[in-house]
mmCIF file of C-alpha atoms and ligand atoms in Angstrom:
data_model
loop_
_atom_site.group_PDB
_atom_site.id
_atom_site.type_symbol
_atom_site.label_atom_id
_atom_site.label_comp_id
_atom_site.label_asym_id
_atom_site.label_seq_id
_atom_site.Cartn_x
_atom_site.Cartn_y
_atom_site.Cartn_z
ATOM 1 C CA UNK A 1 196.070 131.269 -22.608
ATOM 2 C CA UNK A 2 195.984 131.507 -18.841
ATOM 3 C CA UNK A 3 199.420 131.610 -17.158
ATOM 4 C CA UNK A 4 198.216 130.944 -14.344
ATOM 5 C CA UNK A 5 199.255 127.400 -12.806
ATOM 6 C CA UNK A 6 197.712 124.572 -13.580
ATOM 7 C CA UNK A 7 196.717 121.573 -10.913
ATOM 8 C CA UNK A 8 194.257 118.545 -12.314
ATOM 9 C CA UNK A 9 192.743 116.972 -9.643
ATOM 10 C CA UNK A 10 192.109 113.357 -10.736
ATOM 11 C CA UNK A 11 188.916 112.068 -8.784
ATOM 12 C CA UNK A 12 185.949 114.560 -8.865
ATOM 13 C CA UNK A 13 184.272 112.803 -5.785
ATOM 14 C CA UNK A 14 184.134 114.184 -1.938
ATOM 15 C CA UNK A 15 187.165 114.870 -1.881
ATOM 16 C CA UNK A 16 188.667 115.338 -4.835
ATOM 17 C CA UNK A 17 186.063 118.474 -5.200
ATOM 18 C CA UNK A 18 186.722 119.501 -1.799
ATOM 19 C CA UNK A 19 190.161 119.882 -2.675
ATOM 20 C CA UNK A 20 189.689 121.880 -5.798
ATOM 21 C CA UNK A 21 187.772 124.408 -3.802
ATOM 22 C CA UNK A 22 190.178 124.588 -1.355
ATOM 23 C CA UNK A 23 192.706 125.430 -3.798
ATOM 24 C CA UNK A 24 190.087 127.948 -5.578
ATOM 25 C CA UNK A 25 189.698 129.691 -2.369
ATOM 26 C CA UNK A 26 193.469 130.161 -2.426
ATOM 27 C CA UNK A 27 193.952 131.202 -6.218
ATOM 28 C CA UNK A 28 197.023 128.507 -6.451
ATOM 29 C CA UNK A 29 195.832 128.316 -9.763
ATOM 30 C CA UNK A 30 193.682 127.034 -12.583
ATOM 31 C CA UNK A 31 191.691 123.198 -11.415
ATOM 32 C CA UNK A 32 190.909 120.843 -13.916
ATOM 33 C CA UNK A 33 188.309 117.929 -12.350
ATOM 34 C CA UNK A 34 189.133 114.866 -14.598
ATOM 35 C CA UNK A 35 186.724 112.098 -13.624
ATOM 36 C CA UNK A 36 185.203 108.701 -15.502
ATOM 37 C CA UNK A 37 181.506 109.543 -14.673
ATOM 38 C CA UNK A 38 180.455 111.459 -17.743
ATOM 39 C CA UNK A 39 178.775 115.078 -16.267
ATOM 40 C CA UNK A 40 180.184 114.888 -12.463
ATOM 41 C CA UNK A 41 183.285 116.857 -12.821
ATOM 42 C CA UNK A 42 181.557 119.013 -15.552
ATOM 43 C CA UNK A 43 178.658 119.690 -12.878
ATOM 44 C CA UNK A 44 181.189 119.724 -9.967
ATOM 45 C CA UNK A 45 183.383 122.201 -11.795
ATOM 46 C CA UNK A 46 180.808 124.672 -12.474
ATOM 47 C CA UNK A 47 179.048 124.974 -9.284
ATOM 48 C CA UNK A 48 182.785 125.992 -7.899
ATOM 49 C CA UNK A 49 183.246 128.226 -10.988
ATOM 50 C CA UNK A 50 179.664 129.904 -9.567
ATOM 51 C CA UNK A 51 181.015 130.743 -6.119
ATOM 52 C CA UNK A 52 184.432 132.036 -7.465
ATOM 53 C CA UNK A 53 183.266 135.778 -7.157
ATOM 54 C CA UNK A 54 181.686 135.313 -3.843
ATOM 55 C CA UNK A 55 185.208 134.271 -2.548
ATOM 56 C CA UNK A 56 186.989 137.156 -4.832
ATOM 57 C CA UNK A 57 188.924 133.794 -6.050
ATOM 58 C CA UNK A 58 190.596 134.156 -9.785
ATOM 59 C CA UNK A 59 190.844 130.458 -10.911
ATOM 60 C CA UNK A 60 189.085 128.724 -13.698
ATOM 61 C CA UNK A 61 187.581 125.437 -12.553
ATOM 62 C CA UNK A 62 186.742 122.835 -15.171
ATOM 63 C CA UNK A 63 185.507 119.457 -15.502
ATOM 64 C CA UNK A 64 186.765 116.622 -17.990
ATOM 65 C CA UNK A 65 186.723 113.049 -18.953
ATOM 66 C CA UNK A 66 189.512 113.764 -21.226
ATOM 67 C CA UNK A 67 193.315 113.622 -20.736
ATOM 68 C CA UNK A 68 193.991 116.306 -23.415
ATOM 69 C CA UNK A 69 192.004 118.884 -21.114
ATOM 70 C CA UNK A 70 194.725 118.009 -18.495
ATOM 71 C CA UNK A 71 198.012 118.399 -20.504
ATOM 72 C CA UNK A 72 200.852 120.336 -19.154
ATOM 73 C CA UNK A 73 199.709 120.485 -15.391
ATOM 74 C CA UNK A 74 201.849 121.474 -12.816
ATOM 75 C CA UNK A 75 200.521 119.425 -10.074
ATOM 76 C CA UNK A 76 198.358 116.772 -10.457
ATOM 77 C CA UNK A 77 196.568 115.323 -7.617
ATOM 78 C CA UNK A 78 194.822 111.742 -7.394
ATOM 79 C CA UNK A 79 191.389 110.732 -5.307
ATOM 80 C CA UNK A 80 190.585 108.341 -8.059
ATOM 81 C CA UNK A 81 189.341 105.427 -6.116
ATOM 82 C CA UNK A 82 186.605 103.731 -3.864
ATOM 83 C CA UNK A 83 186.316 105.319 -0.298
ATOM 84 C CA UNK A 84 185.884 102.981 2.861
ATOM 85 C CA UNK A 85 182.890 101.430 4.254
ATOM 86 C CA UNK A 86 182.366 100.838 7.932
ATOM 87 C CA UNK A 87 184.223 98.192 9.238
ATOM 88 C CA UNK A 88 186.660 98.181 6.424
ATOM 89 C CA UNK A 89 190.209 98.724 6.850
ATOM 90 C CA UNK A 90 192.385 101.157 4.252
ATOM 91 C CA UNK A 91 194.268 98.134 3.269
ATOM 92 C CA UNK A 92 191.026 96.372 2.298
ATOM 93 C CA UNK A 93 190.929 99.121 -0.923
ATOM 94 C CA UNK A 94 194.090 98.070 -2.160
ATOM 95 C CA UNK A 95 192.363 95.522 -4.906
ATOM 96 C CA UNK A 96 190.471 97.745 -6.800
ATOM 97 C CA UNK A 97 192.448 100.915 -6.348
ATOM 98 C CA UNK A 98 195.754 99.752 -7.667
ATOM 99 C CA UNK A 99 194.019 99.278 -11.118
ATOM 100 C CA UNK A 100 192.511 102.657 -10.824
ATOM 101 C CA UNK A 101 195.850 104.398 -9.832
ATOM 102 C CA UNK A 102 198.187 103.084 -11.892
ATOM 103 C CA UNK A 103 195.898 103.742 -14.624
ATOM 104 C CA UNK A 104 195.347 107.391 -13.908
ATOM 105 C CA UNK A 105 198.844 108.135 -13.276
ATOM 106 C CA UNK A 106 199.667 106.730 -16.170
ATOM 107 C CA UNK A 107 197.893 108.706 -18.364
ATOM 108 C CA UNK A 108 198.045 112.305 -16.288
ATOM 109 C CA UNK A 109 201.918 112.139 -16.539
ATOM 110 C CA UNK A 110 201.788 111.480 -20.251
ATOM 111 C CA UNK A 111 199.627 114.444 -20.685
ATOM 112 C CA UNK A 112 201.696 116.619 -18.451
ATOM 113 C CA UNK A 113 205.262 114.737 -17.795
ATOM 114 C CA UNK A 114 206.743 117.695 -15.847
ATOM 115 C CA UNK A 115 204.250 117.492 -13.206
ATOM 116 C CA UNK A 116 204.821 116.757 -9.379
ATOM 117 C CA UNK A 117 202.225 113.690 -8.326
ATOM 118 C CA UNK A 118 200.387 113.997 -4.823
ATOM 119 C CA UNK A 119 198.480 110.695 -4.324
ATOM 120 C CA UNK A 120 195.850 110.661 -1.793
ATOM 121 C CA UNK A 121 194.182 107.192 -2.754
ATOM 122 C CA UNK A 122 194.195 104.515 0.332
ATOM 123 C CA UNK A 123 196.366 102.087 0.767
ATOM 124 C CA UNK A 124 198.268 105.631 0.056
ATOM 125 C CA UNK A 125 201.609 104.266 1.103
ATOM 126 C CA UNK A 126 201.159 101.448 -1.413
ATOM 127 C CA UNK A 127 199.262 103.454 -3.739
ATOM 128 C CA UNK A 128 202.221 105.763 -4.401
ATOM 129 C CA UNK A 129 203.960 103.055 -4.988
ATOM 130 C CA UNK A 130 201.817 101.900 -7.621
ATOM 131 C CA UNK A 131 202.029 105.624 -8.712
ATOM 132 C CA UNK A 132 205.804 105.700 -8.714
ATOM 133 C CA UNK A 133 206.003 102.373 -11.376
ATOM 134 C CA UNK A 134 203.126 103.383 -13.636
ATOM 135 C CA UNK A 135 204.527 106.930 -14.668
ATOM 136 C CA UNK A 136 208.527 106.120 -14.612
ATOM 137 C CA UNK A 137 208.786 109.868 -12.640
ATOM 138 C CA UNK A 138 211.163 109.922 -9.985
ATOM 139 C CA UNK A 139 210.914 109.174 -6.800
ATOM 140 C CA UNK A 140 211.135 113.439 -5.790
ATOM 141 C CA UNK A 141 208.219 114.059 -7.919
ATOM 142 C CA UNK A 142 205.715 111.027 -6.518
ATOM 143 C CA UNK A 143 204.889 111.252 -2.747
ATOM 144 C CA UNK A 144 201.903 111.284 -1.026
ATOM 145 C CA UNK A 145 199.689 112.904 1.097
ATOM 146 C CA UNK A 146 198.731 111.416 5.107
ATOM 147 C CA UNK A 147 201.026 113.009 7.713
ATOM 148 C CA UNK A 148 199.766 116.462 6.244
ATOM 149 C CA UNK A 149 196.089 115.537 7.330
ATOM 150 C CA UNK A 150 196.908 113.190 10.535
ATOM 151 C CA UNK A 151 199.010 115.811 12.273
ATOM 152 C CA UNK A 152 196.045 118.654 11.747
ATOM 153 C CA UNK A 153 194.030 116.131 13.636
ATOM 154 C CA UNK A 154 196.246 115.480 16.189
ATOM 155 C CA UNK A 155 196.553 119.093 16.114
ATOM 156 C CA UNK A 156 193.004 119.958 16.267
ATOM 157 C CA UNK A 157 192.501 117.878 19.065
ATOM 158 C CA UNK A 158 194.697 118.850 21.168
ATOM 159 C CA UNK A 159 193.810 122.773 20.398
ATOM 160 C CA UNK A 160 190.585 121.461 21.621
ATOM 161 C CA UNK A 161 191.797 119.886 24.873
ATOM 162 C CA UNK A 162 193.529 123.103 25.819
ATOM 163 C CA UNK A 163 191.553 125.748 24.725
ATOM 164 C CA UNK A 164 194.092 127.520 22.803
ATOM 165 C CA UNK A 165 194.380 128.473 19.002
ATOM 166 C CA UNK A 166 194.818 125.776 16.791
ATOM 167 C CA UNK A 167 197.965 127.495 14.865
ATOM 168 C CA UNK A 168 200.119 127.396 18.036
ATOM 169 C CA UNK A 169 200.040 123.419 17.697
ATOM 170 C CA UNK A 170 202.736 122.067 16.083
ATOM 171 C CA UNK A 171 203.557 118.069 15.467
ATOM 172 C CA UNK A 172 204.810 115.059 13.762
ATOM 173 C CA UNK A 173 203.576 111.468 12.872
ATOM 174 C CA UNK A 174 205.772 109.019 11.039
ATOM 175 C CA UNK A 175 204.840 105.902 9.732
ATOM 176 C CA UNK A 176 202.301 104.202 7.186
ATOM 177 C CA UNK A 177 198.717 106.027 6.584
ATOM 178 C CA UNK A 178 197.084 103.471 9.501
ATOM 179 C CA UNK A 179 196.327 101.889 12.500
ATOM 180 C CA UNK A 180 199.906 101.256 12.683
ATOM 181 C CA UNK A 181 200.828 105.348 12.468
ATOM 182 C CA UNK A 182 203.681 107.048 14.710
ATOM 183 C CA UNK A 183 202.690 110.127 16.199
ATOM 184 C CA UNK A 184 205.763 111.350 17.836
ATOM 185 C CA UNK A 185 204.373 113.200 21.370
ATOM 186 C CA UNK A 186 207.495 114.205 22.474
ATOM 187 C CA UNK A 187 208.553 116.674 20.196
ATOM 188 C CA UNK A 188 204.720 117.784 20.051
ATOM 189 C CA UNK A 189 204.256 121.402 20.923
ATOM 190 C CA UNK A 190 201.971 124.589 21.383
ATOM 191 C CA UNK A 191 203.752 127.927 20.542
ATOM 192 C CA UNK A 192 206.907 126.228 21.280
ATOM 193 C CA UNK A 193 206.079 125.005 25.128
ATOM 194 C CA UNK A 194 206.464 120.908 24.757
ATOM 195 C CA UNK A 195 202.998 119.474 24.892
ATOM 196 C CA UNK A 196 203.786 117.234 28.165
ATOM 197 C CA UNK A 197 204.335 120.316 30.235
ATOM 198 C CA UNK A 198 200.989 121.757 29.425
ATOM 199 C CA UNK A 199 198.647 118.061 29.461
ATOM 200 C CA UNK A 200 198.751 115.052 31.205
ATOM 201 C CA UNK A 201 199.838 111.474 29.749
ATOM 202 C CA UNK A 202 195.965 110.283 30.256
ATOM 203 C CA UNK A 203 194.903 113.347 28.007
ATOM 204 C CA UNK A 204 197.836 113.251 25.202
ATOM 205 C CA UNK A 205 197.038 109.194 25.159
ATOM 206 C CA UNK A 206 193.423 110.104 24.406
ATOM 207 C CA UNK A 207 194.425 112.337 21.509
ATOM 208 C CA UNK A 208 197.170 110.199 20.239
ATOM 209 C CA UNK A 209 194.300 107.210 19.836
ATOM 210 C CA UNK A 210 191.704 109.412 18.471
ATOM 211 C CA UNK A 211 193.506 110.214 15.972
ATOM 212 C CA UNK A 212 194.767 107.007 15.147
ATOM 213 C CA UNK A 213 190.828 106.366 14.778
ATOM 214 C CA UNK A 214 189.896 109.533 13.513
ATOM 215 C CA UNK A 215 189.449 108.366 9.791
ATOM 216 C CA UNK A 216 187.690 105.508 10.911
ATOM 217 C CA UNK A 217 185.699 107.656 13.312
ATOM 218 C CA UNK A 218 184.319 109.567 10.323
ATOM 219 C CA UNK A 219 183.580 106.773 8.313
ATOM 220 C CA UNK A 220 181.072 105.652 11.309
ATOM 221 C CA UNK A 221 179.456 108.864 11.339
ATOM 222 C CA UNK A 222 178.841 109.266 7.810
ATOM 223 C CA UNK A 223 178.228 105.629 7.063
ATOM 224 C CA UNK A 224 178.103 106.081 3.334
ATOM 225 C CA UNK A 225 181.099 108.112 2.910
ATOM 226 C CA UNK A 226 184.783 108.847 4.288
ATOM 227 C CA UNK A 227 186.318 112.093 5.624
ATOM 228 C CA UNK A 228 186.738 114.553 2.762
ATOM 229 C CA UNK A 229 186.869 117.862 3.834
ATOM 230 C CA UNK A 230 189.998 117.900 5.984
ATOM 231 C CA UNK A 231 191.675 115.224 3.504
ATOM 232 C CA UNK A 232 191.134 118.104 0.579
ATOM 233 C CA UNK A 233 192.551 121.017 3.125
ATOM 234 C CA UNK A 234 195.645 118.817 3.797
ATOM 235 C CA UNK A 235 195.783 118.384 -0.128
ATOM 236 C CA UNK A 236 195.362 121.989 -0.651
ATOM 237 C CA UNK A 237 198.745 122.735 1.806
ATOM 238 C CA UNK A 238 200.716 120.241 -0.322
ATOM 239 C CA UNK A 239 199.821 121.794 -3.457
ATOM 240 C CA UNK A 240 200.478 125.427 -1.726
ATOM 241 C CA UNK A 241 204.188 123.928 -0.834
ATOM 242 C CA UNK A 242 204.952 122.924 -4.632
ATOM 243 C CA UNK A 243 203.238 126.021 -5.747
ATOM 244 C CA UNK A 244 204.423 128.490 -3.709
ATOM 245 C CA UNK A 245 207.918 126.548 -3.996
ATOM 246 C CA UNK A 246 207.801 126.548 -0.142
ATOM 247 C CA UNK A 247 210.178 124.809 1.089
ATOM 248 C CA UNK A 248 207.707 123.347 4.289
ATOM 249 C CA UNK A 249 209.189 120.740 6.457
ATOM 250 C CA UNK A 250 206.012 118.146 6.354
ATOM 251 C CA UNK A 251 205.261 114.790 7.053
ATOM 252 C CA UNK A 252 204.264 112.556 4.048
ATOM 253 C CA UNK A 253 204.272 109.433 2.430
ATOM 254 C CA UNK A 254 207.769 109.542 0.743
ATOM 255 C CA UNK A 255 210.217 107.308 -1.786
ATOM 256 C CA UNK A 256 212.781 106.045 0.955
ATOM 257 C CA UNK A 257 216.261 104.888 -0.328
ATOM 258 C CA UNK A 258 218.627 104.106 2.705
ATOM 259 C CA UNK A 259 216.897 106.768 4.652
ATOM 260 C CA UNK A 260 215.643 105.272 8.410
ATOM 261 C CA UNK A 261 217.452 102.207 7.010
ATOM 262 C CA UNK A 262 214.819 101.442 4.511
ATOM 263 C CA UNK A 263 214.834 101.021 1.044
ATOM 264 C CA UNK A 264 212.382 100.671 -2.092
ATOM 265 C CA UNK A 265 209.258 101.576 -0.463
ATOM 266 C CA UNK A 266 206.912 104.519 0.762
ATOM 267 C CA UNK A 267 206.195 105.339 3.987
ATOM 268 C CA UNK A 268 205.220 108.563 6.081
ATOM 269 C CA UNK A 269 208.624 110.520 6.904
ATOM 270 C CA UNK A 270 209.183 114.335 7.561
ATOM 271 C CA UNK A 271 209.955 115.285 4.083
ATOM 272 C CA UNK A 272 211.253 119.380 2.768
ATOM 273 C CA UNK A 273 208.821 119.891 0.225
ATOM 274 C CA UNK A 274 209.391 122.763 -3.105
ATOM 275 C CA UNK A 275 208.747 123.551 -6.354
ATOM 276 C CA UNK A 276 210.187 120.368 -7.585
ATOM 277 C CA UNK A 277 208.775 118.132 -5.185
ATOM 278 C CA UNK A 278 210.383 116.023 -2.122
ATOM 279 C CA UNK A 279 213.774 117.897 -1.979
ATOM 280 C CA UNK A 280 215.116 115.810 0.788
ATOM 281 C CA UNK A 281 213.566 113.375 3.568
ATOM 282 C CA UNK A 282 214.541 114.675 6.943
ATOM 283 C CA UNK A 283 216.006 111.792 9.515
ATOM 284 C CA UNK A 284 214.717 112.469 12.967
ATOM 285 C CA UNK A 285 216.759 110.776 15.703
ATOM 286 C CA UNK A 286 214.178 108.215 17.237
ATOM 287 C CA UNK A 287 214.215 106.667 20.849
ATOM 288 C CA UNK A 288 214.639 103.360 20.698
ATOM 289 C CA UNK A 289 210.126 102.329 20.989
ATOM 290 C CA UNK A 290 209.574 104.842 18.775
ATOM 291 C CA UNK A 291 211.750 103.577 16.162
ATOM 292 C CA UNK A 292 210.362 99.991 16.795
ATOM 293 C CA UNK A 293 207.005 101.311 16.230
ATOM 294 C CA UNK A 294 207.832 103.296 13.301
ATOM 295 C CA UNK A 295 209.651 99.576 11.736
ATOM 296 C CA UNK A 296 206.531 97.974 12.606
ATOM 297 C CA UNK A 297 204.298 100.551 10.594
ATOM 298 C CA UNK A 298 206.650 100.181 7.763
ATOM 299 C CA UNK A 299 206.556 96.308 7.772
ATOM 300 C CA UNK A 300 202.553 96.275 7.472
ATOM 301 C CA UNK A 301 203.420 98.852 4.125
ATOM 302 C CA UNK A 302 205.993 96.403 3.051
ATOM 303 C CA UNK A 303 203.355 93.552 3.337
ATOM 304 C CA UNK A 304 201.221 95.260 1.543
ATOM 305 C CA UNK A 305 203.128 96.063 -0.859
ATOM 306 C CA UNK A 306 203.695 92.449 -1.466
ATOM 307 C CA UNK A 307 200.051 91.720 -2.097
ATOM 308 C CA UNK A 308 200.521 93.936 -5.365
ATOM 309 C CA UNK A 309 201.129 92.118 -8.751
ATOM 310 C CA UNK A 310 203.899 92.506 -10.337
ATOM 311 C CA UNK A 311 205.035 93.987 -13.728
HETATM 312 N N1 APR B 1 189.425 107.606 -13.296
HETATM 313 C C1 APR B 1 188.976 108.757 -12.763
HETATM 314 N N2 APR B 1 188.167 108.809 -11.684
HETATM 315 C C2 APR B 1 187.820 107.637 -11.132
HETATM 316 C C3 APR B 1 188.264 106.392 -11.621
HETATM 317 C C4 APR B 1 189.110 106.405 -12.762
HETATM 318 N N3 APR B 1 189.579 105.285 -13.292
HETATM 319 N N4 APR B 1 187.738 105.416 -10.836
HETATM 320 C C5 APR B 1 187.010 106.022 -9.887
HETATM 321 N N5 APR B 1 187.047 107.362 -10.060
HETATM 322 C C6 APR B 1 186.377 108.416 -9.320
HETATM 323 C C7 APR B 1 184.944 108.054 -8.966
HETATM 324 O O1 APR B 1 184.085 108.216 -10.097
HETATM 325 C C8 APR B 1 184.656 109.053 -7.854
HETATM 326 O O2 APR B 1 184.061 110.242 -8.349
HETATM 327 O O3 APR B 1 186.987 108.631 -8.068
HETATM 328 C C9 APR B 1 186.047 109.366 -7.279
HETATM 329 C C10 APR B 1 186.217 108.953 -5.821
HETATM 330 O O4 APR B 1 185.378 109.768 -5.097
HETATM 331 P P1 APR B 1 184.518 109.249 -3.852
HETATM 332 O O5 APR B 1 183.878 107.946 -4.186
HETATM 333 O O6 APR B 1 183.650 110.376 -3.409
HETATM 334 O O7 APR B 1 185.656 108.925 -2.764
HETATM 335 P P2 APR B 1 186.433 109.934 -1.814
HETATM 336 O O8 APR B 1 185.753 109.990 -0.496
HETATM 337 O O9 APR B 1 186.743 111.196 -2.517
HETATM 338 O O10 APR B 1 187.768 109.095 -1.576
HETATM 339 C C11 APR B 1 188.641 108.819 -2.650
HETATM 340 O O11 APR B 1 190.447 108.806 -1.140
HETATM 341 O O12 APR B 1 190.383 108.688 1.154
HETATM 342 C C12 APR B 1 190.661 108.017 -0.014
HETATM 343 O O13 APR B 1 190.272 105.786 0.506
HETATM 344 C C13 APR B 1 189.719 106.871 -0.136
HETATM 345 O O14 APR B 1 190.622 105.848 -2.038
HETATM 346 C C14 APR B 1 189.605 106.694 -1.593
HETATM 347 C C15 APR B 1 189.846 108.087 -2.167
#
């Protein structure tokens, strides 16, 4: 028996496999690839478990239809879902996802109920959520993943824009997984130099709006497909945090209760994430338009969030 740790990713599509190699790469531990399609986390799994002495990586990767093969996970991770199309909005999923979440969630945390939940399926903010009621886990252990993959956007753009190494870039977006997101610019910075002494409004405006658009932006590319290779990295990080019991200050989709004066929903906040999941959500002080839009975003979750049956 393997004591290495254990993290089922539930969803063995784009990027539910990109994320297991990802965390392969890294040895965080042994991936199980639970999927309904009968052979594609079975096939996934082994063409990973092929390249695992190429990358000198020590993790079993396997593939399953069946819960058992997932019991007592440490992390489990959920893609489970249909992607976007062109055109389509995230919240446009939320009809036939909520089915396939709470389902899945339901029946990874019976199989492993000491497990910390990262959800990655869109709506994500309302899909955690759904999470959150269909397992009975609390709130610490059920957050999601968003801000992780937003900011390395942001981040990557504006590495781009300057020329400089994308590490240095550091930054923070609040708000719900959207259109609606918060990226806070001015405490945005490169190797600790605030990112409005080094680029001009026009140039930080052009980053903040691509990567509003920067899922969408993908989607229009690939046409068939969403993003899935920076969505499994960003994945990957979270899992590293629990794993690694990091302690990483992060933004994410989190349970709020009182915190930004909001209650009973999720929605992207800076969050200090360990070994037992959210530890605490981290209030930033916000300038007065920055906390409007932040309000706004979490409205259009709240709305949302409505749209959900009940019980
Ligand atoms: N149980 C397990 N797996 C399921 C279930 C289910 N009930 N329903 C669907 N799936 C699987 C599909 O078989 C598919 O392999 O989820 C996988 C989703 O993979 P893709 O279609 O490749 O989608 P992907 O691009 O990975 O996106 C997944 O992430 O970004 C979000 O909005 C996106 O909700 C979508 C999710």
């Amino acid at each position: 028996m393997s004591r290495r740790h254990r993290i089922t990713i539930v969803g063995a599509g784009m990027t539910g496999a990109s994320a297991a190699q990802w965390c392969a790469a890294r040895e965080l531990g042994d991936v199980v690839l639970f999927d309904v399609v009968e052979g594609l986390p079975q096939g996934k799994a082994l063409d990973l478990a092929e390249a695992a002495p190429l990358l000198a990586a020590d993790a079993r990767v396997t593939g399953t239809g069946s819960w058992a093969d997932t019991a007592g996970s440490d992390v489990v991770v959920v893609t489970a879902g249909v992607p976007r199309k062109p055109g389509m909005s995230r919240r446009e999923l939320l009809g036939t996802n909520h089915r396939i979440v709470a389902d899945v969630t339901k029946a990874a945390a019976a199989a492993s109920p000491d497990a910390v939940f990262i959800i990655l399926t869109n709506p994500v903010d309302v899909m955690c959520s759904v999470a959150l009621r269909a397992t009975g886990l609390p709130p610490a252990r059920v957050f999601g993943q968003a801000g992780v993959l937003d900011t390395t956007r942001f981040r990557a753009f504006v590495a781009s824009e300057l020329d400089v190494s994308v590490e240095d870039v550091h930054a923070l977006v609040l708000g719900g997984h959207g259109d609606t997101m918060v990226p806070l610019v001015r405490l945005a910075a490169v190797g600790g130099v605030p990112l409005s002494a080094l680029l001009p409004p026009e140039a930080i405006a052009r980053a903040v709006e691509r990567t509003r658009g920067a899922g969408a932006e993908i989607v229009g590319l690939l046409k068939n497909a969403s993003a899935y290779c920076a969505p499994g990295a960003a994945l990957c990080e979270m899992v590293a945090a629990v794993l690694h019991d990091k302690g990483r200050l992060l933004p994410a989709p989190a349970y709020l209760q009182g915190e930004y004066g909001l209650s009973g929903l999720y929605t992207g906040v800076p969050i200090v994430l360990d070994g037992g999941g959210v530890r605490r959500v981290v209030e930033v002080p916000l300038q007065p338009e920055e906390r409007a839009a932040f309000l706004r975003s979490a409205e259009e979750v709240r709305s949302a969030l409505a749209e959900l049956p009940q019980g």
